[in-house]
């Protein structure tokens, strides 16, 4: 996967490392491997500029930086980016530049560009979502999306629904706007969804209770982090198997 910086002011893309930018609780870092594993998937992508949005109930206003004027948002292009794009692109593509902000017909939904495009690996897609396990912004919700980047090249953006009315919502360059996770594109086809198999507790086979007992003993053996230590050991086996394959 390759990120193409299209807006010069866009911060570097950062690999998620499971620490949640240093905000992961110490006990979780030591003992909660499932939380760490989820948090370290993919890459953090940040806004290219500091900006604010405000939903009035009927329209969206925007402000660039902390001292800018509030302006009605329809579709916003970053002037410096447009000039840089026109200089860099081949002839015939001079008008193919994307907006930075775009309001949807629903009114309170805004598409935010990250200032990057993405070149996916063969057989891979990317999942765009809000940052995993980072404190969420109470002012908006992120819509998640999955794109087959192995063939489709487009600007990297995320759609957000503004939740608060008449309150400025901050989007600072130092806080991740999205987390991009690469997945195999076999997850994309819409397949027939089979109903889940549900077994009643009194009807499960003995193997279930054997596994249950092993898990219970590990959780209650008086040694914190037993799952974490065992899973980290197993992870090395996964890596070795992948390398040898």
JSON list of C-alpha atoms in Angstrom, two decimals:
[
{"chain": "A", "resi": 1, "resn": "UNK", "atom": "CA", "xyz": [0.00, 0.00, 0.00]},
{"chain": "A", "resi": 2, "resn": "UNK", "atom": "CA", "xyz": [1.34, 3.42, -0.98]},
{"chain": "A", "resi": 3, "resn": "UNK", "atom": "CA", "xyz": [-0.02, 6.78, 0.15]},
{"chain": "A", "resi": 4, "resn": "UNK", "atom": "CA", "xyz": [0.39, 9.62, -2.36]},
{"chain": "A", "resi": 5, "resn": "UNK", "atom": "CA", "xyz": [0.58, 13.03, -0.68]},
{"chain": "A", "resi": 6, "resn": "UNK", "atom": "CA", "xyz": [-1.41, 15.48, -2.81]},
{"chain": "A", "resi": 7, "resn": "UNK", "atom": "CA", "xyz": [-1.67, 18.38, -0.34]},
{"chain": "A", "resi": 8, "resn": "UNK", "atom": "CA", "xyz": [1.79, 19.50, 0.77]},
{"chain": "A", "resi": 9, "resn": "UNK", "atom": "CA", "xyz": [0.58, 20.51, 4.24]},
{"chain": "A", "resi": 10, "resn": "UNK", "atom": "CA", "xyz": [-0.87, 17.05, 4.95]},
{"chain": "A", "resi": 11, "resn": "UNK", "atom": "CA", "xyz": [0.99, 15.47, 7.90]},
{"chain": "A", "resi": 12, "resn": "UNK", "atom": "CA", "xyz": [2.83, 12.20, 7.39]},
{"chain": "A", "resi": 13, "resn": "UNK", "atom": "CA", "xyz": [0.76, 9.04, 7.58]},
{"chain": "A", "resi": 14, "resn": "UNK", "atom": "CA", "xyz": [1.68, 7.19, 10.79]},
{"chain": "A", "resi": 15, "resn": "UNK", "atom": "CA", "xyz": [1.58, 3.44, 11.41]},
{"chain": "A", "resi": 16, "resn": "UNK", "atom": "CA", "xyz": [-0.74, 2.65, 14.31]},
{"chain": "A", "resi": 17, "resn": "UNK", "atom": "CA", "xyz": [1.37, 0.93, 16.97]},
{"chain": "A", "resi": 18, "resn": "UNK", "atom": "CA", "xyz": [-1.19, -0.11, 19.58]},
{"chain": "A", "resi": 19, "resn": "UNK", "atom": "CA", "xyz": [-0.34, 2.60, 22.10]},
{"chain": "A", "resi": 20, "resn": "UNK", "atom": "CA", "xyz": [-3.16, 4.88, 20.89]},
{"chain": "A", "resi": 21, "resn": "UNK", "atom": "CA", "xyz": [-0.69, 7.73, 20.55]},
{"chain": "A", "resi": 22, "resn": "UNK", "atom": "CA", "xyz": [0.45, 7.15, 24.12]},
{"chain": "A", "resi": 23, "resn": "UNK", "atom": "CA", "xyz": [-3.07, 7.30, 25.53]},
{"chain": "A", "resi": 24, "resn": "UNK", "atom": "CA", "xyz": [-3.54, 3.56, 26.07]},
{"chain": "A", "resi": 25, "resn": "UNK", "atom": "CA", "xyz": [-3.92, 2.86, 29.82]},
{"chain": "A", "resi": 26, "resn": "UNK", "atom": "CA", "xyz": [-0.84, 1.23, 31.34]},
{"chain": "A", "resi": 27, "resn": "UNK", "atom": "CA", "xyz": [-2.74, -1.86, 32.49]},
{"chain": "A", "resi": 28, "resn": "UNK", "atom": "CA", "xyz": [-4.20, -2.33, 29.02]},
{"chain": "A", "resi": 29, "resn": "UNK", "atom": "CA", "xyz": [-0.72, -2.06, 27.48]},
{"chain": "A", "resi": 30, "resn": "UNK", "atom": "CA", "xyz": [0.53, -4.78, 29.79]},
{"chain": "A", "resi": 31, "resn": "UNK", "atom": "CA", "xyz": [-2.38, -7.19, 29.92]},
{"chain": "A", "resi": 32, "resn": "UNK", "atom": "CA", "xyz": [-5.04, -6.53, 27.24]},
{"chain": "A", "resi": 33, "resn": "UNK", "atom": "CA", "xyz": [-3.65, -7.98, 24.02]},
{"chain": "A", "resi": 34, "resn": "UNK", "atom": "CA", "xyz": [-7.03, -7.93, 22.17]},
{"chain": "A", "resi": 35, "resn": "UNK", "atom": "CA", "xyz": [-7.30, -4.16, 22.72]},
{"chain": "A", "resi": 36, "resn": "UNK", "atom": "CA", "xyz": [-3.71, -3.57, 21.61]},
{"chain": "A", "resi": 37, "resn": "UNK", "atom": "CA", "xyz": [-4.13, -5.79, 18.56]},
{"chain": "A", "resi": 38, "resn": "UNK", "atom": "CA", "xyz": [-7.20, -3.90, 17.38]},
{"chain": "A", "resi": 39, "resn": "UNK", "atom": "CA", "xyz": [-5.55, -0.53, 17.99]},
{"chain": "A", "resi": 40, "resn": "UNK", "atom": "CA", "xyz": [-2.41, -1.26, 15.97]},
{"chain": "A", "resi": 41, "resn": "UNK", "atom": "CA", "xyz": [-4.17, -2.15, 12.74]},
{"chain": "A", "resi": 42, "resn": "UNK", "atom": "CA", "xyz": [-3.47, 0.09, 9.77]},
{"chain": "A", "resi": 43, "resn": "UNK", "atom": "CA", "xyz": [-2.36, 3.71, 9.60]},
{"chain": "A", "resi": 44, "resn": "UNK", "atom": "CA", "xyz": [-3.39, 7.03, 11.11]},
{"chain": "A", "resi": 45, "resn": "UNK", "atom": "CA", "xyz": [-4.22, 9.75, 8.58]},
{"chain": "A", "resi": 46, "resn": "UNK", "atom": "CA", "xyz": [-4.55, 13.37, 9.70]},
{"chain": "A", "resi": 47, "resn": "UNK", "atom": "CA", "xyz": [-6.34, 16.46, 8.34]},
{"chain": "A", "resi": 48, "resn": "UNK", "atom": "CA", "xyz": [-4.17, 18.53, 5.98]},
{"chain": "A", "resi": 49, "resn": "UNK", "atom": "CA", "xyz": [-5.10, 21.78, 7.76]},
{"chain": "A", "resi": 50, "resn": "UNK", "atom": "CA", "xyz": [-6.62, 22.87, 11.06]},
{"chain": "A", "resi": 51, "resn": "UNK", "atom": "CA", "xyz": [-10.29, 23.66, 10.56]},
{"chain": "A", "resi": 52, "resn": "UNK", "atom": "CA", "xyz": [-13.67, 23.90, 12.27]},
{"chain": "A", "resi": 53, "resn": "UNK", "atom": "CA", "xyz": [-17.19, 22.95, 11.21]},
{"chain": "A", "resi": 54, "resn": "UNK", "atom": "CA", "xyz": [-20.47, 24.11, 12.68]},
{"chain": "A", "resi": 55, "resn": "UNK", "atom": "CA", "xyz": [-23.95, 22.78, 11.94]},
{"chain": "A", "resi": 56, "resn": "UNK", "atom": "CA", "xyz": [-26.66, 25.44, 12.36]},
{"chain": "A", "resi": 57, "resn": "UNK", "atom": "CA", "xyz": [-29.57, 23.07, 11.87]},
{"chain": "A", "resi": 58, "resn": "UNK", "atom": "CA", "xyz": [-30.01, 24.04, 8.24]},
{"chain": "A", "resi": 59, "resn": "UNK", "atom": "CA", "xyz": [-26.50, 24.63, 6.89]},
{"chain": "A", "resi": 60, "resn": "UNK", "atom": "CA", "xyz": [-22.83, 24.00, 7.62]},
{"chain": "A", "resi": 61, "resn": "UNK", "atom": "CA", "xyz": [-20.29, 26.73, 8.30]},
{"chain": "A", "resi": 62, "resn": "UNK", "atom": "CA", "xyz": [-16.54, 26.27, 8.16]},
{"chain": "A", "resi": 63, "resn": "UNK", "atom": "CA", "xyz": [-13.51, 28.11, 9.47]},
{"chain": "A", "resi": 64, "resn": "UNK", "atom": "CA", "xyz": [-9.87, 27.50, 8.51]},
{"chain": "A", "resi": 65, "resn": "UNK", "atom": "CA", "xyz": [-7.54, 27.92, 11.47]},
{"chain": "A", "resi": 66, "resn": "UNK", "atom": "CA", "xyz": [-8.54, 29.45, 14.77]},
{"chain": "A", "resi": 67, "resn": "UNK", "atom": "CA", "xyz": [-8.68, 33.04, 13.51]},
{"chain": "A", "resi": 68, "resn": "UNK", "atom": "CA", "xyz": [-10.50, 32.62, 10.21]},
{"chain": "A", "resi": 69, "resn": "UNK", "atom": "CA", "xyz": [-14.00, 33.86, 9.45]},
{"chain": "A", "resi": 70, "resn": "UNK", "atom": "CA", "xyz": [-17.02, 31.59, 9.52]},
{"chain": "A", "resi": 71, "resn": "UNK", "atom": "CA", "xyz": [-18.17, 30.94, 5.96]},
{"chain": "A", "resi": 72, "resn": "UNK", "atom": "CA", "xyz": [-21.08, 29.02, 4.49]},
{"chain": "A", "resi": 73, "resn": "UNK", "atom": "CA", "xyz": [-19.83, 25.66, 3.23]},
{"chain": "A", "resi": 74, "resn": "UNK", "atom": "CA", "xyz": [-20.90, 24.28, -0.13]},
{"chain": "A", "resi": 75, "resn": "UNK", "atom": "CA", "xyz": [-17.73, 22.89, -1.65]},
{"chain": "A", "resi": 76, "resn": "UNK", "atom": "CA", "xyz": [-14.29, 24.04, -0.58]},
{"chain": "A", "resi": 77, "resn": "UNK", "atom": "CA", "xyz": [-11.03, 23.69, -2.51]},
{"chain": "A", "resi": 78, "resn": "UNK", "atom": "CA", "xyz": [-7.67, 24.45, -0.94]},
{"chain": "A", "resi": 79, "resn": "UNK", "atom": "CA", "xyz": [-6.17, 27.12, -3.17]},
{"chain": "A", "resi": 80, "resn": "UNK", "atom": "CA", "xyz": [-2.54, 26.06, -2.74]},
{"chain": "A", "resi": 81, "resn": "UNK", "atom": "CA", "xyz": [-3.45, 22.46, -3.52]},
{"chain": "A", "resi": 82, "resn": "UNK", "atom": "CA", "xyz": [-5.26, 23.38, -6.74]},
{"chain": "A", "resi": 83, "resn": "UNK", "atom": "CA", "xyz": [-2.21, 25.30, -7.95]},
{"chain": "A", "resi": 84, "resn": "UNK", "atom": "CA", "xyz": [0.18, 22.49, -7.00]},
{"chain": "A", "resi": 85, "resn": "UNK", "atom": "CA", "xyz": [-2.08, 19.90, -8.62]},
{"chain": "A", "resi": 86, "resn": "UNK", "atom": "CA", "xyz": [-2.30, 21.78, -11.91]},
{"chain": "A", "resi": 87, "resn": "UNK", "atom": "CA", "xyz": [1.50, 22.04, -12.03]},
{"chain": "A", "resi": 88, "resn": "UNK", "atom": "CA", "xyz": [2.08, 18.36, -11.25]},
{"chain": "A", "resi": 89, "resn": "UNK", "atom": "CA", "xyz": [-0.61, 16.58, -13.27]},
{"chain": "A", "resi": 90, "resn": "UNK", "atom": "CA", "xyz": [-0.35, 15.60, -16.94]},
{"chain": "A", "resi": 91, "resn": "UNK", "atom": "CA", "xyz": [-2.13, 17.55, -19.65]},
{"chain": "A", "resi": 92, "resn": "UNK", "atom": "CA", "xyz": [-5.78, 16.67, -19.88]},
{"chain": "A", "resi": 93, "resn": "UNK", "atom": "CA", "xyz": [-6.15, 16.24, -16.10]},
{"chain": "A", "resi": 94, "resn": "UNK", "atom": "CA", "xyz": [-5.91, 19.88, -15.05]},
{"chain": "A", "resi": 95, "resn": "UNK", "atom": "CA", "xyz": [-9.50, 19.98, -13.79]},
{"chain": "A", "resi": 96, "resn": "UNK", "atom": "CA", "xyz": [-9.49, 16.60, -12.04]},
{"chain": "A", "resi": 97, "resn": "UNK", "atom": "CA", "xyz": [-8.69, 17.98, -8.58]},
{"chain": "A", "resi": 98, "resn": "UNK", "atom": "CA", "xyz": [-10.96, 17.02, -5.65]},
{"chain": "A", "resi": 99, "resn": "UNK", "atom": "CA", "xyz": [-12.50, 19.33, -3.05]},
{"chain": "A", "resi": 100, "resn": "UNK", "atom": "CA", "xyz": [-11.23, 19.41, 0.52]},
{"chain": "A", "resi": 101, "resn": "UNK", "atom": "CA", "xyz": [-14.73, 19.75, 2.02]},
{"chain": "A", "resi": 102, "resn": "UNK", "atom": "CA", "xyz": [-18.05, 18.87, 0.42]},
{"chain": "A", "resi": 103, "resn": "UNK", "atom": "CA", "xyz": [-21.53, 19.02, 1.96]},
{"chain": "A", "resi": 104, "resn": "UNK", "atom": "CA", "xyz": [-23.98, 16.22, 1.19]},
{"chain": "A", "resi": 105, "resn": "UNK", "atom": "CA", "xyz": [-27.65, 16.92, 0.35]},
{"chain": "A", "resi": 106, "resn": "UNK", "atom": "CA", "xyz": [-28.62, 15.73, 3.85]},
{"chain": "A", "resi": 107, "resn": "UNK", "atom": "CA", "xyz": [-27.09, 18.96, 5.13]},
{"chain": "A", "resi": 108, "resn": "UNK", "atom": "CA", "xyz": [-25.34, 17.68, 8.25]},
{"chain": "A", "resi": 109, "resn": "UNK", "atom": "CA", "xyz": [-23.02, 15.23, 6.46]},
{"chain": "A", "resi": 110, "resn": "UNK", "atom": "CA", "xyz": [-19.64, 16.48, 5.25]},
{"chain": "A", "resi": 111, "resn": "UNK", "atom": "CA", "xyz": [-17.00, 14.73, 3.18]},
{"chain": "A", "resi": 112, "resn": "UNK", "atom": "CA", "xyz": [-13.48, 15.57, 4.38]},
{"chain": "A", "resi": 113, "resn": "UNK", "atom": "CA", "xyz": [-10.43, 15.00, 2.19]},
{"chain": "A", "resi": 114, "resn": "UNK", "atom": "CA", "xyz": [-7.20, 13.86, 3.83]},
{"chain": "A", "resi": 115, "resn": "UNK", "atom": "CA", "xyz": [-4.90, 15.34, 1.19]},
{"chain": "A", "resi": 116, "resn": "UNK", "atom": "CA", "xyz": [-3.78, 11.88, 0.09]},
{"chain": "A", "resi": 117, "resn": "UNK", "atom": "CA", "xyz": [-4.60, 9.29, -2.54]},
{"chain": "A", "resi": 118, "resn": "UNK", "atom": "CA", "xyz": [-3.99, 5.61, -2.09]},
{"chain": "A", "resi": 119, "resn": "UNK", "atom": "CA", "xyz": [-2.41, 2.95, -4.30]},
{"chain": "A", "resi": 120, "resn": "UNK", "atom": "CA", "xyz": [-3.44, -0.47, -3.04]},
{"chain": "A", "resi": 121, "resn": "UNK", "atom": "CA", "xyz": [-1.59, -3.74, -3.36]},
{"chain": "A", "resi": 122, "resn": "UNK", "atom": "CA", "xyz": [-2.92, -6.41, -5.70]},
{"chain": "A", "resi": 123, "resn": "UNK", "atom": "CA", "xyz": [-5.67, -8.41, -4.08]},
{"chain": "A", "resi": 124, "resn": "UNK", "atom": "CA", "xyz": [-6.12, -5.86, -1.29]},
{"chain": "A", "resi": 125, "resn": "UNK", "atom": "CA", "xyz": [-8.76, -3.33, -0.33]},
{"chain": "A", "resi": 126, "resn": "UNK", "atom": "CA", "xyz": [-8.74, -0.66, 2.33]},
{"chain": "A", "resi": 127, "resn": "UNK", "atom": "CA", "xyz": [-11.15, 0.00, 5.15]},
{"chain": "A", "resi": 128, "resn": "UNK", "atom": "CA", "xyz": [-11.55, 3.67, 6.08]},
{"chain": "A", "resi": 129, "resn": "UNK", "atom": "CA", "xyz": [-12.91, 4.30, 9.56]},
{"chain": "A", "resi": 130, "resn": "UNK", "atom": "CA", "xyz": [-12.55, 6.51, 12.59]},
{"chain": "A", "resi": 131, "resn": "UNK", "atom": "CA", "xyz": [-9.50, 5.97, 14.82]},
{"chain": "A", "resi": 132, "resn": "UNK", "atom": "CA", "xyz": [-9.73, 2.69, 16.73]},
{"chain": "A", "resi": 133, "resn": "UNK", "atom": "CA", "xyz": [-10.01, 2.97, 20.54]},
{"chain": "A", "resi": 134, "resn": "UNK", "atom": "CA", "xyz": [-9.10, 6.64, 20.58]},
{"chain": "A", "resi": 135, "resn": "UNK", "atom": "CA", "xyz": [-11.50, 8.91, 22.48]},
{"chain": "A", "resi": 136, "resn": "UNK", "atom": "CA", "xyz": [-14.20, 9.91, 20.01]},
{"chain": "A", "resi": 137, "resn": "UNK", "atom": "CA", "xyz": [-15.20, 13.48, 19.29]},
{"chain": "A", "resi": 138, "resn": "UNK", "atom": "CA", "xyz": [-18.68, 14.06, 20.68]},
{"chain": "A", "resi": 139, "resn": "UNK", "atom": "CA", "xyz": [-19.34, 16.52, 17.88]},
{"chain": "A", "resi": 140, "resn": "UNK", "atom": "CA", "xyz": [-19.45, 14.07, 14.98]},
{"chain": "A", "resi": 141, "resn": "UNK", "atom": "CA", "xyz": [-19.69, 10.42, 13.93]},
{"chain": "A", "resi": 142, "resn": "UNK", "atom": "CA", "xyz": [-17.59, 8.83, 11.20]},
{"chain": "A", "resi": 143, "resn": "UNK", "atom": "CA", "xyz": [-19.10, 6.71, 8.45]},
{"chain": "A", "resi": 144, "resn": "UNK", "atom": "CA", "xyz": [-16.96, 3.67, 7.65]},
{"chain": "A", "resi": 145, "resn": "UNK", "atom": "CA", "xyz": [-16.25, 2.55, 4.10]},
{"chain": "A", "resi": 146, "resn": "UNK", "atom": "CA", "xyz": [-14.36, -0.18, 2.25]},
{"chain": "A", "resi": 147, "resn": "UNK", "atom": "CA", "xyz": [-12.76, 0.57, -1.12]},
{"chain": "A", "resi": 148, "resn": "UNK", "atom": "CA", "xyz": [-11.13, -1.84, -3.56]},
{"chain": "A", "resi": 149, "resn": "UNK", "atom": "CA", "xyz": [-7.93, 0.15, -3.93]},
{"chain": "A", "resi": 150, "resn": "UNK", "atom": "CA", "xyz": [-6.32, -2.61, -6.00]},
{"chain": "A", "resi": 151, "resn": "UNK", "atom": "CA", "xyz": [-7.96, -1.04, -9.06]},
{"chain": "A", "resi": 152, "resn": "UNK", "atom": "CA", "xyz": [-9.78, 2.13, -7.97]},
{"chain": "A", "resi": 153, "resn": "UNK", "atom": "CA", "xyz": [-7.64, 5.23, -7.47]},
{"chain": "A", "resi": 154, "resn": "UNK", "atom": "CA", "xyz": [-9.36, 8.11, -5.74]},
{"chain": "A", "resi": 155, "resn": "UNK", "atom": "CA", "xyz": [-8.78, 10.79, -3.12]},
{"chain": "A", "resi": 156, "resn": "UNK", "atom": "CA", "xyz": [-8.69, 9.47, 0.42]},
{"chain": "A", "resi": 157, "resn": "UNK", "atom": "CA", "xyz": [-11.60, 10.94, 2.36]},
{"chain": "A", "resi": 158, "resn": "UNK", "atom": "CA", "xyz": [-14.04, 10.20, 5.15]},
{"chain": "A", "resi": 159, "resn": "UNK", "atom": "CA", "xyz": [-17.67, 11.22, 5.60]},
{"chain": "A", "resi": 160, "resn": "UNK", "atom": "CA", "xyz": [-18.79, 12.56, 8.97]},
{"chain": "A", "resi": 161, "resn": "UNK", "atom": "CA", "xyz": [-22.22, 13.34, 10.41]},
{"chain": "A", "resi": 162, "resn": "UNK", "atom": "CA", "xyz": [-22.25, 16.46, 12.57]},
{"chain": "A", "resi": 163, "resn": "UNK", "atom": "CA", "xyz": [-24.05, 15.78, 15.85]},
{"chain": "A", "resi": 164, "resn": "UNK", "atom": "CA", "xyz": [-23.94, 19.09, 17.70]},
{"chain": "A", "resi": 165, "resn": "UNK", "atom": "CA", "xyz": [-25.81, 22.18, 16.62]},
{"chain": "A", "resi": 166, "resn": "UNK", "atom": "CA", "xyz": [-24.44, 25.72, 16.88]},
{"chain": "A", "resi": 167, "resn": "UNK", "atom": "CA", "xyz": [-21.20, 24.41, 18.43]},
{"chain": "A", "resi": 168, "resn": "UNK", "atom": "CA", "xyz": [-17.81, 24.73, 16.69]},
{"chain": "A", "resi": 169, "resn": "UNK", "atom": "CA", "xyz": [-16.31, 21.28, 16.05]},
{"chain": "A", "resi": 170, "resn": "UNK", "atom": "CA", "xyz": [-12.53, 21.21, 15.84]},
{"chain": "A", "resi": 171, "resn": "UNK", "atom": "CA", "xyz": [-10.50, 19.09, 13.41]},
{"chain": "A", "resi": 172, "resn": "UNK", "atom": "CA", "xyz": [-6.82, 19.68, 14.37]},
{"chain": "A", "resi": 173, "resn": "UNK", "atom": "CA", "xyz": [-3.89, 18.49, 12.29]},
{"chain": "A", "resi": 174, "resn": "UNK", "atom": "CA", "xyz": [-2.33, 16.71, 15.28]},
{"chain": "A", "resi": 175, "resn": "UNK", "atom": "CA", "xyz": [-5.27, 14.35, 15.86]},
{"chain": "A", "resi": 176, "resn": "UNK", "atom": "CA", "xyz": [-5.94, 11.45, 13.47]},
{"chain": "A", "resi": 177, "resn": "UNK", "atom": "CA", "xyz": [-8.97, 11.99, 11.27]},
{"chain": "A", "resi": 178, "resn": "UNK", "atom": "CA", "xyz": [-9.19, 8.36, 10.17]},
{"chain": "A", "resi": 179, "resn": "UNK", "atom": "CA", "xyz": [-7.55, 4.97, 10.41]},
{"chain": "A", "resi": 180, "resn": "UNK", "atom": "CA", "xyz": [-6.94, 3.07, 7.18]},
{"chain": "A", "resi": 181, "resn": "UNK", "atom": "CA", "xyz": [-6.71, -0.71, 7.45]},
{"chain": "A", "resi": 182, "resn": "UNK", "atom": "CA", "xyz": [-5.66, -2.97, 4.59]},
{"chain": "A", "resi": 183, "resn": "UNK", "atom": "CA", "xyz": [-7.66, -6.17, 4.11]},
{"chain": "A", "resi": 184, "resn": "UNK", "atom": "CA", "xyz": [-7.83, -8.90, 1.45]},
{"chain": "A", "resi": 185, "resn": "UNK", "atom": "CA", "xyz": [-10.41, -8.00, -1.20]},
{"chain": "A", "resi": 186, "resn": "UNK", "atom": "CA", "xyz": [-12.12, -11.35, -0.63]},
{"chain": "A", "resi": 187, "resn": "UNK", "atom": "CA", "xyz": [-14.11, -9.55, 2.08]},
{"chain": "A", "resi": 188, "resn": "UNK", "atom": "CA", "xyz": [-15.80, -7.33, -0.53]},
{"chain": "A", "resi": 189, "resn": "UNK", "atom": "CA", "xyz": [-18.22, -9.57, -2.48]},
{"chain": "A", "resi": 190, "resn": "UNK", "atom": "CA", "xyz": [-21.78, -9.59, -1.25]},
{"chain": "A", "resi": 191, "resn": "UNK", "atom": "CA", "xyz": [-22.41, -13.23, -0.47]},
{"chain": "A", "resi": 192, "resn": "UNK", "atom": "CA", "xyz": [-25.41, -15.05, 0.86]},
{"chain": "A", "resi": 193, "resn": "UNK", "atom": "CA", "xyz": [-25.43, -14.55, 4.59]},
{"chain": "A", "resi": 194, "resn": "UNK", "atom": "CA", "xyz": [-25.99, -17.81, 6.37]},
{"chain": "A", "resi": 195, "resn": "UNK", "atom": "CA", "xyz": [-27.91, -17.68, 9.61]},
{"chain": "A", "resi": 196, "resn": "UNK", "atom": "CA", "xyz": [-25.58, -18.10, 12.58]},
{"chain": "A", "resi": 197, "resn": "UNK", "atom": "CA", "xyz": [-25.56, -21.46, 14.23]},
{"chain": "A", "resi": 198, "resn": "UNK", "atom": "CA", "xyz": [-26.79, -21.03, 17.79]},
{"chain": "A", "resi": 199, "resn": "UNK", "atom": "CA", "xyz": [-26.43, -23.86, 20.27]},
{"chain": "A", "resi": 200, "resn": "UNK", "atom": "CA", "xyz": [-28.04, -23.97, 23.68]},
{"chain": "A", "resi": 201, "resn": "UNK", "atom": "CA", "xyz": [-25.63, -24.36, 26.55]},
{"chain": "A", "resi": 202, "resn": "UNK", "atom": "CA", "xyz": [-27.01, -27.73, 27.63]},
{"chain": "A", "resi": 203, "resn": "UNK", "atom": "CA", "xyz": [-26.44, -29.14, 24.13]},
{"chain": "A", "resi": 204, "resn": "UNK", "atom": "CA", "xyz": [-22.83, -28.14, 23.43]},
{"chain": "A", "resi": 205, "resn": "UNK", "atom": "CA", "xyz": [-20.23, -30.91, 22.93]},
{"chain": "A", "resi": 206, "resn": "UNK", "atom": "CA", "xyz": [-17.59, -31.78, 25.54]},
{"chain": "A", "resi": 207, "resn": "UNK", "atom": "CA", "xyz": [-14.92, -29.96, 23.51]},
{"chain": "A", "resi": 208, "resn": "UNK", "atom": "CA", "xyz": [-16.63, -26.66, 24.29]},
{"chain": "A", "resi": 209, "resn": "UNK", "atom": "CA", "xyz": [-16.43, -27.25, 28.04]},
{"chain": "A", "resi": 210, "resn": "UNK", "atom": "CA", "xyz": [-12.79, -28.33, 27.75]},
{"chain": "A", "resi": 211, "resn": "UNK", "atom": "CA", "xyz": [-11.94, -25.08, 25.96]},
{"chain": "A", "resi": 212, "resn": "UNK", "atom": "CA", "xyz": [-14.05, -23.13, 28.44]},
{"chain": "A", "resi": 213, "resn": "UNK", "atom": "CA", "xyz": [-12.18, -24.67, 31.35]},
{"chain": "A", "resi": 214, "resn": "UNK", "atom": "CA", "xyz": [-8.78, -23.86, 29.85]},
{"chain": "A", "resi": 215, "resn": "UNK", "atom": "CA", "xyz": [-9.80, -20.24, 29.29]},
{"chain": "A", "resi": 216, "resn": "UNK", "atom": "CA", "xyz": [-11.33, -19.91, 32.75]},
{"chain": "A", "resi": 217, "resn": "UNK", "atom": "CA", "xyz": [-8.27, -21.36, 34.45]},
{"chain": "A", "resi": 218, "resn": "UNK", "atom": "CA", "xyz": [-6.01, -18.92, 32.61]},
{"chain": "A", "resi": 219, "resn": "UNK", "atom": "CA", "xyz": [-8.19, -15.93, 33.48]},
{"chain": "A", "resi": 220, "resn": "UNK", "atom": "CA", "xyz": [-8.44, -16.87, 37.15]},
{"chain": "A", "resi": 221, "resn": "UNK", "atom": "CA", "xyz": [-5.04, -18.37, 37.85]},
{"chain": "A", "resi": 222, "resn": "UNK", "atom": "CA", "xyz": [-3.95, -15.26, 39.73]},
{"chain": "A", "resi": 223, "resn": "UNK", "atom": "CA", "xyz": [-1.50, -14.18, 37.01]},
{"chain": "A", "resi": 224, "resn": "UNK", "atom": "CA", "xyz": [-2.56, -11.12, 35.06]},
{"chain": "A", "resi": 225, "resn": "UNK", "atom": "CA", "xyz": [-1.99, -11.07, 31.33]},
{"chain": "A", "resi": 226, "resn": "UNK", "atom": "CA", "xyz": [-2.06, -14.81, 30.78]},
{"chain": "A", "resi": 227, "resn": "UNK", "atom": "CA", "xyz": [-3.95, -14.41, 27.49]},
{"chain": "A", "resi": 228, "resn": "UNK", "atom": "CA", "xyz": [-1.56, -11.66, 26.38]},
{"chain": "A", "resi": 229, "resn": "UNK", "atom": "CA", "xyz": [1.58, -13.71, 26.98]},
{"chain": "A", "resi": 230, "resn": "UNK", "atom": "CA", "xyz": [0.15, -16.80, 25.30]},
{"chain": "A", "resi": 231, "resn": "UNK", "atom": "CA", "xyz": [-1.18, -14.87, 22.31]},
{"chain": "A", "resi": 232, "resn": "UNK", "atom": "CA", "xyz": [2.14, -13.11, 21.80]},
{"chain": "A", "resi": 233, "resn": "UNK", "atom": "CA", "xyz": [3.82, -16.51, 21.71]},
{"chain": "A", "resi": 234, "resn": "UNK", "atom": "CA", "xyz": [1.27, -17.75, 19.16]},
{"chain": "A", "resi": 235, "resn": "UNK", "atom": "CA", "xyz": [1.73, -14.59, 17.08]},
{"chain": "A", "resi": 236, "resn": "UNK", "atom": "CA", "xyz": [5.38, -15.50, 16.53]},
{"chain": "A", "resi": 237, "resn": "UNK", "atom": "CA", "xyz": [4.22, -18.84, 15.12]},
{"chain": "A", "resi": 238, "resn": "UNK", "atom": "CA", "xyz": [1.86, -17.00, 12.74]},
{"chain": "A", "resi": 239, "resn": "UNK", "atom": "CA", "xyz": [4.74, -14.81, 11.57]},
{"chain": "A", "resi": 240, "resn": "UNK", "atom": "CA", "xyz": [7.06, -17.78, 11.09]},
{"chain": "A", "resi": 241, "resn": "UNK", "atom": "CA", "xyz": [4.40, -19.68, 9.13]},
{"chain": "A", "resi": 242, "resn": "UNK", "atom": "CA", "xyz": [3.73, -16.65, 6.92]},
{"chain": "A", "resi": 243, "resn": "UNK", "atom": "CA", "xyz": [7.45, -16.16, 6.26]},
{"chain": "A", "resi": 244, "resn": "UNK", "atom": "CA", "xyz": [8.01, -19.79, 5.34]},
{"chain": "A", "resi": 245, "resn": "UNK", "atom": "CA", "xyz": [4.95, -19.79, 3.06]}
]
